[in-house]
Coordinates of C-alpha atoms in Angstrom, one line a residue:
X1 CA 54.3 118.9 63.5
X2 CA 53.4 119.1 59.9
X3 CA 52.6 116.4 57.3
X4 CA 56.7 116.3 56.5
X5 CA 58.0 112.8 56.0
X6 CA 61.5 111.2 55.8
X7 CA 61.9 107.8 53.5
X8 CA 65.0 106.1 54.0
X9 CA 65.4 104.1 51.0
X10 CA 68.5 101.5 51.9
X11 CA 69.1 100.2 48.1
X12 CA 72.0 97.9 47.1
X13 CA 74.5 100.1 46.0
X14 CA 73.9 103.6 48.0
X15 CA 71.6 104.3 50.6
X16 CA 69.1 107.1 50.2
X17 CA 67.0 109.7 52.0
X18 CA 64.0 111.5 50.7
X19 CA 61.9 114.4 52.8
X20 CA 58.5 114.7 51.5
X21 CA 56.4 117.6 51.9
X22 CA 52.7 117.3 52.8
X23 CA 51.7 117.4 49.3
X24 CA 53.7 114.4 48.8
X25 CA 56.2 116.2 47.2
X26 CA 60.4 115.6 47.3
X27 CA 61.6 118.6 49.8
X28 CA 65.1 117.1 50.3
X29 CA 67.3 114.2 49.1
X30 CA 70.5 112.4 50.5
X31 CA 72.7 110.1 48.9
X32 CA 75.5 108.2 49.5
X33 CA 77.2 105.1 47.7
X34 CA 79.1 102.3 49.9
X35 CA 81.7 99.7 48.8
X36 CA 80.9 96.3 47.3
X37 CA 82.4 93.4 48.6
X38 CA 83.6 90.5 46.3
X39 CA 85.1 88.0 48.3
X40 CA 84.9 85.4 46.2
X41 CA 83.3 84.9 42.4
X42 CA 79.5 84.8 42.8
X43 CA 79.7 86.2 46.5
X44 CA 78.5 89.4 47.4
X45 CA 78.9 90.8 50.7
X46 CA 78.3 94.1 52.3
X47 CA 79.9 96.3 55.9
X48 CA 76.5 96.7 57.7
X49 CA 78.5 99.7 59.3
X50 CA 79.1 101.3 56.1
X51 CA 75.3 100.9 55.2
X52 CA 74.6 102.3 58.2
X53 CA 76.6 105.4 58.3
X54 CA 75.4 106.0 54.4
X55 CA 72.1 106.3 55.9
X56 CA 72.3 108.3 59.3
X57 CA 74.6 110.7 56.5
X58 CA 71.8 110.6 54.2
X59 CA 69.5 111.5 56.1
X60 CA 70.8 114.5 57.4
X61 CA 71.5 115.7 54.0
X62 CA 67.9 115.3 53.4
X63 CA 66.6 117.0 56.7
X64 CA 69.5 119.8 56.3
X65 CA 68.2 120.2 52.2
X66 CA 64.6 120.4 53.4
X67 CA 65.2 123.4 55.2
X68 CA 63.4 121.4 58.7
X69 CA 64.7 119.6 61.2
X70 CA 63.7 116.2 62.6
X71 CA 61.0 117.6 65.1
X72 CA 58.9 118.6 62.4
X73 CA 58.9 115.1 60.6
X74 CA 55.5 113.1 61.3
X75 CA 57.0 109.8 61.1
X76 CA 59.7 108.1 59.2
X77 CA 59.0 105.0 56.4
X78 CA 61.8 102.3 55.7
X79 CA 62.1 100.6 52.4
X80 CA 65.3 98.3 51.8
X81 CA 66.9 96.0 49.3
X82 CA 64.9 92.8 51.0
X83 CA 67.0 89.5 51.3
X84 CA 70.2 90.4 52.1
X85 CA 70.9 88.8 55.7
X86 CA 72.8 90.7 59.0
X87 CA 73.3 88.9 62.6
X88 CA 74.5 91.5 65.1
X89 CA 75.2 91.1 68.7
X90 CA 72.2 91.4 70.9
X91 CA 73.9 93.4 73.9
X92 CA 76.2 95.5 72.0
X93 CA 74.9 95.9 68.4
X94 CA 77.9 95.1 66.4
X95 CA 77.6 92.8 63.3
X96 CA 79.1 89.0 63.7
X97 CA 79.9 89.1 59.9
X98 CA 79.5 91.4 56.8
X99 CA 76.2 91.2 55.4
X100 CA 75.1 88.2 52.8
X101 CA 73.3 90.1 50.1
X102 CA 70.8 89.4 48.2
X103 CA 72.6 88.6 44.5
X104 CA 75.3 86.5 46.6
X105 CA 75.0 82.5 45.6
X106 CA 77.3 80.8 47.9
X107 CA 74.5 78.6 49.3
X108 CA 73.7 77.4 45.7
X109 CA 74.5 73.9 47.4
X110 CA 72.6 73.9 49.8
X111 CA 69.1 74.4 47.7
X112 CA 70.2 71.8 45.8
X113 CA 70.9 69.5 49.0
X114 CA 67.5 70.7 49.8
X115 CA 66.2 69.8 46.1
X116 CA 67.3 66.8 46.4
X117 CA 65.8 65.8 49.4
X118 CA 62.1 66.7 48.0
X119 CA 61.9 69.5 50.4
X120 CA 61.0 72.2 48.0
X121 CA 57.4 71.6 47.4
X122 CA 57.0 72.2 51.4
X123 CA 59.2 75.6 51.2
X124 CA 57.1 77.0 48.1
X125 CA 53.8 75.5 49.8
X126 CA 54.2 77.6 53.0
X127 CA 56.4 80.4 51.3
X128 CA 55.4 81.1 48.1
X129 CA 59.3 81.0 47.4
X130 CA 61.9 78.6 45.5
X131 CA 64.6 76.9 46.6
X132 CA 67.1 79.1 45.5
X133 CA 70.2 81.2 47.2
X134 CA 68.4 84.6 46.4
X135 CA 66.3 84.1 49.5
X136 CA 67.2 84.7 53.1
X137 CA 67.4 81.3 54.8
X138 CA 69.8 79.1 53.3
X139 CA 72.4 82.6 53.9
X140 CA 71.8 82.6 57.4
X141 CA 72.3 79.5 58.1
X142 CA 75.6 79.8 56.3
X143 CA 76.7 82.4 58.8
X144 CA 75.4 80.2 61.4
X145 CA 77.9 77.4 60.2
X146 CA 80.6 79.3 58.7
X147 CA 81.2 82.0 61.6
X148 CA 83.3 80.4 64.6
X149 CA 80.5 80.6 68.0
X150 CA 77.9 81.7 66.4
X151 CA 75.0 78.4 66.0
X152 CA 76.0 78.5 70.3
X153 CA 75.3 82.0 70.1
X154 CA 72.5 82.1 68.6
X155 CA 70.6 79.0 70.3
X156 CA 71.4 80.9 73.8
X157 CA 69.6 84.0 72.8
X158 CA 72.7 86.3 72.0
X159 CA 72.6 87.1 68.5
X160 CA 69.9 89.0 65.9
X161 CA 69.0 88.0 62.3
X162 CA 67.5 90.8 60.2
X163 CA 66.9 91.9 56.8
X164 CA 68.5 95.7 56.2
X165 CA 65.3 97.1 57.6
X166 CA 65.3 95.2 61.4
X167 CA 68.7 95.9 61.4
X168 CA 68.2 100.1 60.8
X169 CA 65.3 99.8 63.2
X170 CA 67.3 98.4 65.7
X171 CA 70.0 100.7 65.6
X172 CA 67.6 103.2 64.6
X173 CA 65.9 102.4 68.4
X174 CA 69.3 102.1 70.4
X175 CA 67.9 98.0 70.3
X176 CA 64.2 99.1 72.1
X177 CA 62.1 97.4 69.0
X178 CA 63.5 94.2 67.0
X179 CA 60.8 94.2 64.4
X180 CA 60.2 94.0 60.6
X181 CA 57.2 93.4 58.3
X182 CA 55.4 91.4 56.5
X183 CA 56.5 91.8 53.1
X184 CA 60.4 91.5 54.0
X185 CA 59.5 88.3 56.3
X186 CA 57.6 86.6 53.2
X187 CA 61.1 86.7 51.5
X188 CA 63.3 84.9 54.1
X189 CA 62.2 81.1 53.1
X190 CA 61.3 80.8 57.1
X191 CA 57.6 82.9 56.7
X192 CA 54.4 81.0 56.3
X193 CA 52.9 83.4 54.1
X194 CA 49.1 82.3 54.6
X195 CA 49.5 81.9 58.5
X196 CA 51.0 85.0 58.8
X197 CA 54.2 83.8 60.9
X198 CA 57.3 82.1 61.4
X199 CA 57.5 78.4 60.4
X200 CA 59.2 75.5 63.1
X201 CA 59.1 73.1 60.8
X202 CA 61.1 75.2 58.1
X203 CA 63.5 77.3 60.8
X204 CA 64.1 73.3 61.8
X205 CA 64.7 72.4 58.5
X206 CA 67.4 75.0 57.9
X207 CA 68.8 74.9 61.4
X208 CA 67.6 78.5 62.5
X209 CA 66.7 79.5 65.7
X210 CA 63.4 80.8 67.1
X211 CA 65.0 83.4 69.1
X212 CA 66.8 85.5 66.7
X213 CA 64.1 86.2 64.3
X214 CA 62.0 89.2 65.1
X215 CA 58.4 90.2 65.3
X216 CA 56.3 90.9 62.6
X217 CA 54.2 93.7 61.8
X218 CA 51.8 95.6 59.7
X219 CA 53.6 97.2 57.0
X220 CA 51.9 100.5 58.5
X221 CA 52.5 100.0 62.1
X222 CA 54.4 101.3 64.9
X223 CA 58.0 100.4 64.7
X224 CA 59.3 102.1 67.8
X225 CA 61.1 105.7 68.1
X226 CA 64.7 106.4 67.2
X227 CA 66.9 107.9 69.4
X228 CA 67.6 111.5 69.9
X229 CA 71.3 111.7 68.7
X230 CA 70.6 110.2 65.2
X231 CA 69.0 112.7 64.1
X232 CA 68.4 115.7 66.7
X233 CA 64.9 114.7 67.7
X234 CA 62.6 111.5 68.9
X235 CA 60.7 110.5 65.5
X236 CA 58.3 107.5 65.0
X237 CA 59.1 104.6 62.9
X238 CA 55.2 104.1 61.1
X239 CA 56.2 102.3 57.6
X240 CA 57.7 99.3 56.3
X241 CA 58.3 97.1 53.6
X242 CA 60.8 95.9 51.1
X243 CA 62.1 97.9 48.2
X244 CA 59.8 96.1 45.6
X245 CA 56.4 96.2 48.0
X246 CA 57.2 99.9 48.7
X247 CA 57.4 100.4 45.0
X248 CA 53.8 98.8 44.1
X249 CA 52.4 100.6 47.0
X250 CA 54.0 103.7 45.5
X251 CA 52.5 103.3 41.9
X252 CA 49.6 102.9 43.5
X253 CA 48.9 99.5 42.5
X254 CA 46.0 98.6 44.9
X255 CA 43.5 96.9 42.7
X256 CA 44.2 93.2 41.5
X257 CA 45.3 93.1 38.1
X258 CA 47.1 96.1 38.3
X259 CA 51.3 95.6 37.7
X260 CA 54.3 97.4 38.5
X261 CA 58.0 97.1 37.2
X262 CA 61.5 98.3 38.7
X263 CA 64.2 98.9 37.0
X264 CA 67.4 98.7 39.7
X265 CA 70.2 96.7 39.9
X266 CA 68.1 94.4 38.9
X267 CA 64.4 94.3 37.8
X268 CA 61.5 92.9 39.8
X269 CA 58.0 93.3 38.7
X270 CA 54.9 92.3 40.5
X271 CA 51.1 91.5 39.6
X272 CA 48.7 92.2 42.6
X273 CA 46.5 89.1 43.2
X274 CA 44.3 91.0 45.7
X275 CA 43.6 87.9 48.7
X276 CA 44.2 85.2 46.4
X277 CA 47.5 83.4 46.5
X278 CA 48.0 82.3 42.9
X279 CA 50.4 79.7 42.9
X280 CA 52.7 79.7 40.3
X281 CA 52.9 76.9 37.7
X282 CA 55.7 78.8 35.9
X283 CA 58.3 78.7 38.8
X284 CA 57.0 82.9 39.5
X285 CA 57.4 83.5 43.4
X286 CA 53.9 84.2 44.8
X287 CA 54.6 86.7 47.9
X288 CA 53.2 89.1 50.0
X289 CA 52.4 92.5 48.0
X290 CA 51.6 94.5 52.0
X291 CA 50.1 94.1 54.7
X292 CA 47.6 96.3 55.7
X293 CA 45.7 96.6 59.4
X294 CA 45.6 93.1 59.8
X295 CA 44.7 91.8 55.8
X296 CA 47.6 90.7 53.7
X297 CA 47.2 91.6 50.0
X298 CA 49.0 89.1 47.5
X299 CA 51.2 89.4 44.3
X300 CA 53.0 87.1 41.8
X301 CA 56.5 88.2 41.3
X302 CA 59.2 88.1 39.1
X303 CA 63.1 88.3 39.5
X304 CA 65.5 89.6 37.2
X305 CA 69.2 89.7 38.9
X306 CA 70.6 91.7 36.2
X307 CA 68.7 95.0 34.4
X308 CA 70.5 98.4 35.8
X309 CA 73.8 96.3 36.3
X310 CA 74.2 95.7 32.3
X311 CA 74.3 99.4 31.7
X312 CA 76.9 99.3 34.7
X313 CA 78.9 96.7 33.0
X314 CA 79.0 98.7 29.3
X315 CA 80.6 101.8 32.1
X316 CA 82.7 100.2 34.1
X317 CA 84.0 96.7 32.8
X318 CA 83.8 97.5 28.9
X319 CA 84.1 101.2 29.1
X320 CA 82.0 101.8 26.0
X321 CA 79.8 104.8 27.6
X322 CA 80.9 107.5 30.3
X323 CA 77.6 107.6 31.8
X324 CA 74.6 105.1 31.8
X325 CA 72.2 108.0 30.4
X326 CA 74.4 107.5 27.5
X327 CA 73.3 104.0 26.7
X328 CA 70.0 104.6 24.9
X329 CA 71.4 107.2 22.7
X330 CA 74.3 104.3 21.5
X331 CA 72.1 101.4 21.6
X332 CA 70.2 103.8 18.9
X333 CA 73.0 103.7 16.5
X334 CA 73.3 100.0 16.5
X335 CA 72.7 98.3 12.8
X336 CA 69.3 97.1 12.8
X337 CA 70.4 93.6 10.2
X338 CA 72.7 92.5 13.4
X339 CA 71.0 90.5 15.7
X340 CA 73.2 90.6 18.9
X341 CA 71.8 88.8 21.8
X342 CA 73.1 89.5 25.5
X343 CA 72.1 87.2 28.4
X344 CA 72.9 88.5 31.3
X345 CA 73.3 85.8 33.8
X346 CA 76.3 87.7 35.2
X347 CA 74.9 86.2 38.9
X348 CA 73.1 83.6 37.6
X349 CA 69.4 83.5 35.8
X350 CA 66.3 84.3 37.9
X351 CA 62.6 83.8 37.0
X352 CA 60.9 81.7 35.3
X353 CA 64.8 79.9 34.9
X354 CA 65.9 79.9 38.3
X355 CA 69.5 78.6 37.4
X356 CA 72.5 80.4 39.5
X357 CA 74.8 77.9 37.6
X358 CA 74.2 80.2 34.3
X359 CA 77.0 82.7 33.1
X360 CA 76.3 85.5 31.3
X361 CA 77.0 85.4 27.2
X362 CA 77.1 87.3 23.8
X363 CA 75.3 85.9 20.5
X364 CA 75.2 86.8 17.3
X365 CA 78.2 89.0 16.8
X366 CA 80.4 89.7 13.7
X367 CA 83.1 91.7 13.0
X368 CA 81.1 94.6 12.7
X369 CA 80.2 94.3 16.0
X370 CA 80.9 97.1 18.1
X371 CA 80.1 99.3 21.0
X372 CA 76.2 100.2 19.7
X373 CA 75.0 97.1 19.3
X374 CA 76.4 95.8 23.1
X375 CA 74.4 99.0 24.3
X376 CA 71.8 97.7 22.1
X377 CA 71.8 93.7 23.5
X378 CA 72.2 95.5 26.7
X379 CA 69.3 97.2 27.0
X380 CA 67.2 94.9 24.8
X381 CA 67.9 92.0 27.0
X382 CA 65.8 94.1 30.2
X383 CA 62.8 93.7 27.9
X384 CA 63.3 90.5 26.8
X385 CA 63.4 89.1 30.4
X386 CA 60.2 91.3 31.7
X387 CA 58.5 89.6 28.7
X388 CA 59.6 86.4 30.2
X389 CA 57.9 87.6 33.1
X390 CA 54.7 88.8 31.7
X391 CA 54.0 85.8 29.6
X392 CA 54.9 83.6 33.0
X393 CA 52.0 85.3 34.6
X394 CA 49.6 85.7 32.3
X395 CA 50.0 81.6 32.2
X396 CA 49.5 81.2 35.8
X397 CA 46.6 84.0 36.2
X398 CA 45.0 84.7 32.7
X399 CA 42.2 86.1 33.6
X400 CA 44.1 89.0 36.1
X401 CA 46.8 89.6 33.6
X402 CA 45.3 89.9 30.1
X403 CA 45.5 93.2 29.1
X404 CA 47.9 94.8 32.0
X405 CA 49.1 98.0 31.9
X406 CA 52.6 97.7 33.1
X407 CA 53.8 101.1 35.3
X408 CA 57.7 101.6 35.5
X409 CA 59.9 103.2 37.6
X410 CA 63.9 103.0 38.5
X411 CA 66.8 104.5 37.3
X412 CA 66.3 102.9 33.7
X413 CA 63.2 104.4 33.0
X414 CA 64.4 107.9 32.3
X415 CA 65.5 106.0 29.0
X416 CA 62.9 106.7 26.3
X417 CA 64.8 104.3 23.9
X418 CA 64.8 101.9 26.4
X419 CA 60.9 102.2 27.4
X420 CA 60.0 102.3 24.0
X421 CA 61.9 98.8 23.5
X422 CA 59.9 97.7 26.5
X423 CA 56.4 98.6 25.0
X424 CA 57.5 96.8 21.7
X425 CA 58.8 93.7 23.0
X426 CA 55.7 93.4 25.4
X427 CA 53.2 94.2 22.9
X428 CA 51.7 96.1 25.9
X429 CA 51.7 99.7 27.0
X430 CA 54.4 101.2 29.5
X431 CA 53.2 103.9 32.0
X432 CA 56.0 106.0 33.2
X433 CA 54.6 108.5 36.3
X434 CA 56.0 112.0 37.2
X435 CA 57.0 110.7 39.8
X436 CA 59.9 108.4 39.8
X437 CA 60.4 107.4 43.5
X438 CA 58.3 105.5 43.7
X439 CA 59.9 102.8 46.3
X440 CA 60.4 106.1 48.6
X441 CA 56.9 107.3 47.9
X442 CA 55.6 104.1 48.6
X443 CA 57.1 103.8 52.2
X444 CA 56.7 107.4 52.8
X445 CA 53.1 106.8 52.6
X446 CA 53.2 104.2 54.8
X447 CA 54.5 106.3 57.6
X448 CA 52.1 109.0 56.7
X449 CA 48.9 108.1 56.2
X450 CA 49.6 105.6 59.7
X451 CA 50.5 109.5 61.1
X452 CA 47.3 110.8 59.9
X453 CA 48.6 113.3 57.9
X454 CA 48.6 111.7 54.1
X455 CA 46.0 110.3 52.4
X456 CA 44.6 106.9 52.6
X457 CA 44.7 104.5 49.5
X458 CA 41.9 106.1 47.2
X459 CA 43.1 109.0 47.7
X460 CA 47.3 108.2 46.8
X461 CA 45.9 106.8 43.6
X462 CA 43.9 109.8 42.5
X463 CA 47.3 111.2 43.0
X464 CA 49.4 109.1 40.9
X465 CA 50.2 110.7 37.6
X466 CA 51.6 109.6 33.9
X467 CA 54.4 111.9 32.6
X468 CA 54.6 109.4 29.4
X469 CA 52.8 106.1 28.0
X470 CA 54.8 104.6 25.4
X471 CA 52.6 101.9 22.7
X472 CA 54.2 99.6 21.1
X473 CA 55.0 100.5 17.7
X474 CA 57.3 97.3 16.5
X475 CA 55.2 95.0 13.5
X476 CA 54.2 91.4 14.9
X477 CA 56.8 89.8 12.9
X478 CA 59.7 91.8 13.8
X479 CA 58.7 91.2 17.3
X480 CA 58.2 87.6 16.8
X481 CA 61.9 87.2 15.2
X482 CA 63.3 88.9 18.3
X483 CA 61.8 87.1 20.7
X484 CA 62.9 83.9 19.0
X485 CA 66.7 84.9 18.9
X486 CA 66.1 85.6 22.3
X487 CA 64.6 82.2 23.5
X488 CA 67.7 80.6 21.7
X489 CA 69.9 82.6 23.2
X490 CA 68.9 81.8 27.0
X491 CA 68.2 78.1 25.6
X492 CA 72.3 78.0 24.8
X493 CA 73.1 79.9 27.9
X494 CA 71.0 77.5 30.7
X495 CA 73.8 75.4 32.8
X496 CA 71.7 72.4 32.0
X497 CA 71.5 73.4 28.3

């Protein structure tokens, strides 16, 4: 058995596998999209069968593309889009409902219920996290109340809650381990992130119980051992953590201070704290960056629901490009004296606003608006929003964040335009690596180094490399302008506003 690795990275749109080498280098890659489900405006829902089929599929591509087969894999790392919620049947497997993901807001109501009742300083005490529907909780106990049988169920013992990860370890292990990790756990609302473990007071609060949840690991730990027929041989489960933990550990992000972006669906950048838990004065989620043999490491987070998803709107609802590669080279024709302003609260606004009651709107157009200056607000609006973010913690944690260094990856990155926007609106430099999986990498490390066979921390950092830094070349005023238009833009846009 060689230093081969498989990543299954289970993102919200397609599910993905990647076969490293024991350099650390991609030797296969799988891919498959599954459907969407819209049941209703602002709900998002996925088939946890069609997720899991994407990835059994996926991985075999990989395996088959790698030229190995799965005896000759060391171990296997999971990363997976973290808050969307699955209850299965306990004896036979089977999903009670389609899965609540994580953009959905139809529990909006409940946080507010929650709000109302002063309860949120206790959830963000003990989780780090906001009231909001994002999170894991409030969804489950939807499905608890909403789907006929199953609170009964559940409080005899007979159904399973999981993030996408316990859910593909399950099945993964024919139901032998019911696990996940830390870093998944800290974003479920039900996590004491300082204790380490589940919360009575808050599963009692949200009418969860004890018995569905499932244990909590390491992120590096031993997650059980899938089952021969998935994949043609017995391979360990050694890694785990959620798509934007795997991504820090991935751009090798292990010293406090340092600060990682991804650019998805949606973008979600996070700050390590080392051991401190910064609390947040600027409504920033403080969470759990990994877990490592037995000491958590810390990170202040930021959410943005919609970054990727824009450029997915200019293709598919206003049909202005073909392809999303082709939104830098439009957004580069846009006339620089129209100052269009897109905020894209499509689902909502996330941090530092935290307001799913927002809507997503245009500013500033004329009638020589057109198609380049959409891909323009488009784009521009990612960088306004991770300056949000950057100025949010650099107020809660001056010290750790003054002069960060912010390292990309996701599909947006490949944009130069778009990174050099970034750099400019920031007033900071962007470090783009020549390596862009970095959510795969990160959990594909994980598995390996708990196999033996990659290197340990100092030594995946050596290995992290820069293809490009982009430095801000926009003139303090220009930036300043832009960044007002922008403020007055979200200002008009808030639900309260």
């Amino acid at each position: 058995m060689g230093g081969f690795i498989l990543a299954i990275d289970q993102g919200t749109t397609s599910s993905r596998a990647i076969v490293f080498d024991d350099d650390q280098r991609v030797a296969g890659v799988g891919q498959r999209e599954f459907p969407q489900v819209f049941p209703r405006s602002g709900w998002v829902e996925h088939n946890p069968e069609e997720i899991w089929e994407s990835v059994i599929w996926s991985a075999r591509v990989a395996l088959e593309q790698a030229g190995i087969d799965a005896s000759q894999l060391s171990g296997i790392g999971i990363t997976n889009q973290r808050e969307t919620v699955v209850v299965w049947d306990r004896d036979s497997g089977r999903p009670i409902h389609n899965a609540i993901v994580w953009q959905d807001r139809r529990t909006a109501e409940r946080c507010e219920d929650l709000k109302r009742q002063g309860l949120e300083a206790l959830f963000t005490g003990k989780t780090g996290l906001l009231l909001d529907p994002y999170f894991s909780g409030t969804k489950l106990a939807w499905l608890l109340d909403n789907v006929e049988g199953a609170r009964a169920r559940a409080e005899r013992g007979e159904l399973c809650f999981g993030t996408i990860d316990t859910f593909l370890i399950w099945r993964l292990t024919g139901g032998r381990s019911f696990a996940t990790d830390a870093t998944n756990a800290s974003r479920t609302l039900m996590y004491d992130i300082a204790a380490n473990a589940w919360d009575d007071e808050l599963l009692s609060l949200l009418g969860v119980p004890r018995a569905m949840l499932p244990e909590v690991f390491d992120c590096a730990a031993d997650f059980g051992v899938t089952l021969r027929e998935h994949l043609g041989a017995e391979v360990p489960i050694l890694g785990v953590a959620g798509d934007q933990q795997a991504a820090t550990i991935g751009q090798a992000c292990f010293e406090p201070g340092m600060m990682k972006s991804t650019y998805g669906t949606g973008c979600f950048a996070l700050l390590n704290t080392g051991s401190d838990m910064v609390r947040s004065k600027n409504r920033l989620l403080t969470t759990i960056a990994y877990r490592l043999e037995g000491e958590t490491t810390y990170a202040l987070e930021g959410s943005i629901f919609i970054a990727g998803a824009a450029v997915q709107w200019l293709r598919d609802g206003l049909k202005i490009i073909g392809a999303a590669s082709e939104a830098g080279a439009l957004a580069d024709k846009a006339d620089p004296t129209q100052h269009v302003y897109l905020v894209p609260a499509f689902t909502g606004l996330g941090a530092p606003h935290w307001d799913p009651d927002a809507r997503a709107a245009i500013y500033g157009m004329t009638r020589g608006t057109g198609p380049a200056e959409f891909a323009r607000a488009a784009l521009e609006a990612v960088c306004f929003q991770t300056r949000d973010l950057l100025d949010a913690m650099r107020g809660d944690w001056a010290d750790g964040a003054r002069d960060t260094v912010l390292r990309v990856d996701g599909g947006m990155v490949a944009s130069d335009w778009t990174m050099q926007r970034l750099a400019d609106i920031l007033d900071a430099p962007v470090d783009r690596p020549t390596i862009l999986e970095t959510t795969a990498l990160g959990a594909a490390w994980l598995a390996g180094h708990r196999a033996g066979v990659w290197p340990d921390r100092d030594g995946i950092a050596r290995s992290w490399a820069r293809d490009r830094r982009f430095e801000p070349q926009m003139d303090a005023e220009t930036r300043a302008e832009k960044i007002a238009g922008w403020k007055d833009a979200v200002r008009r846009t808030l639900s309260a506003g």
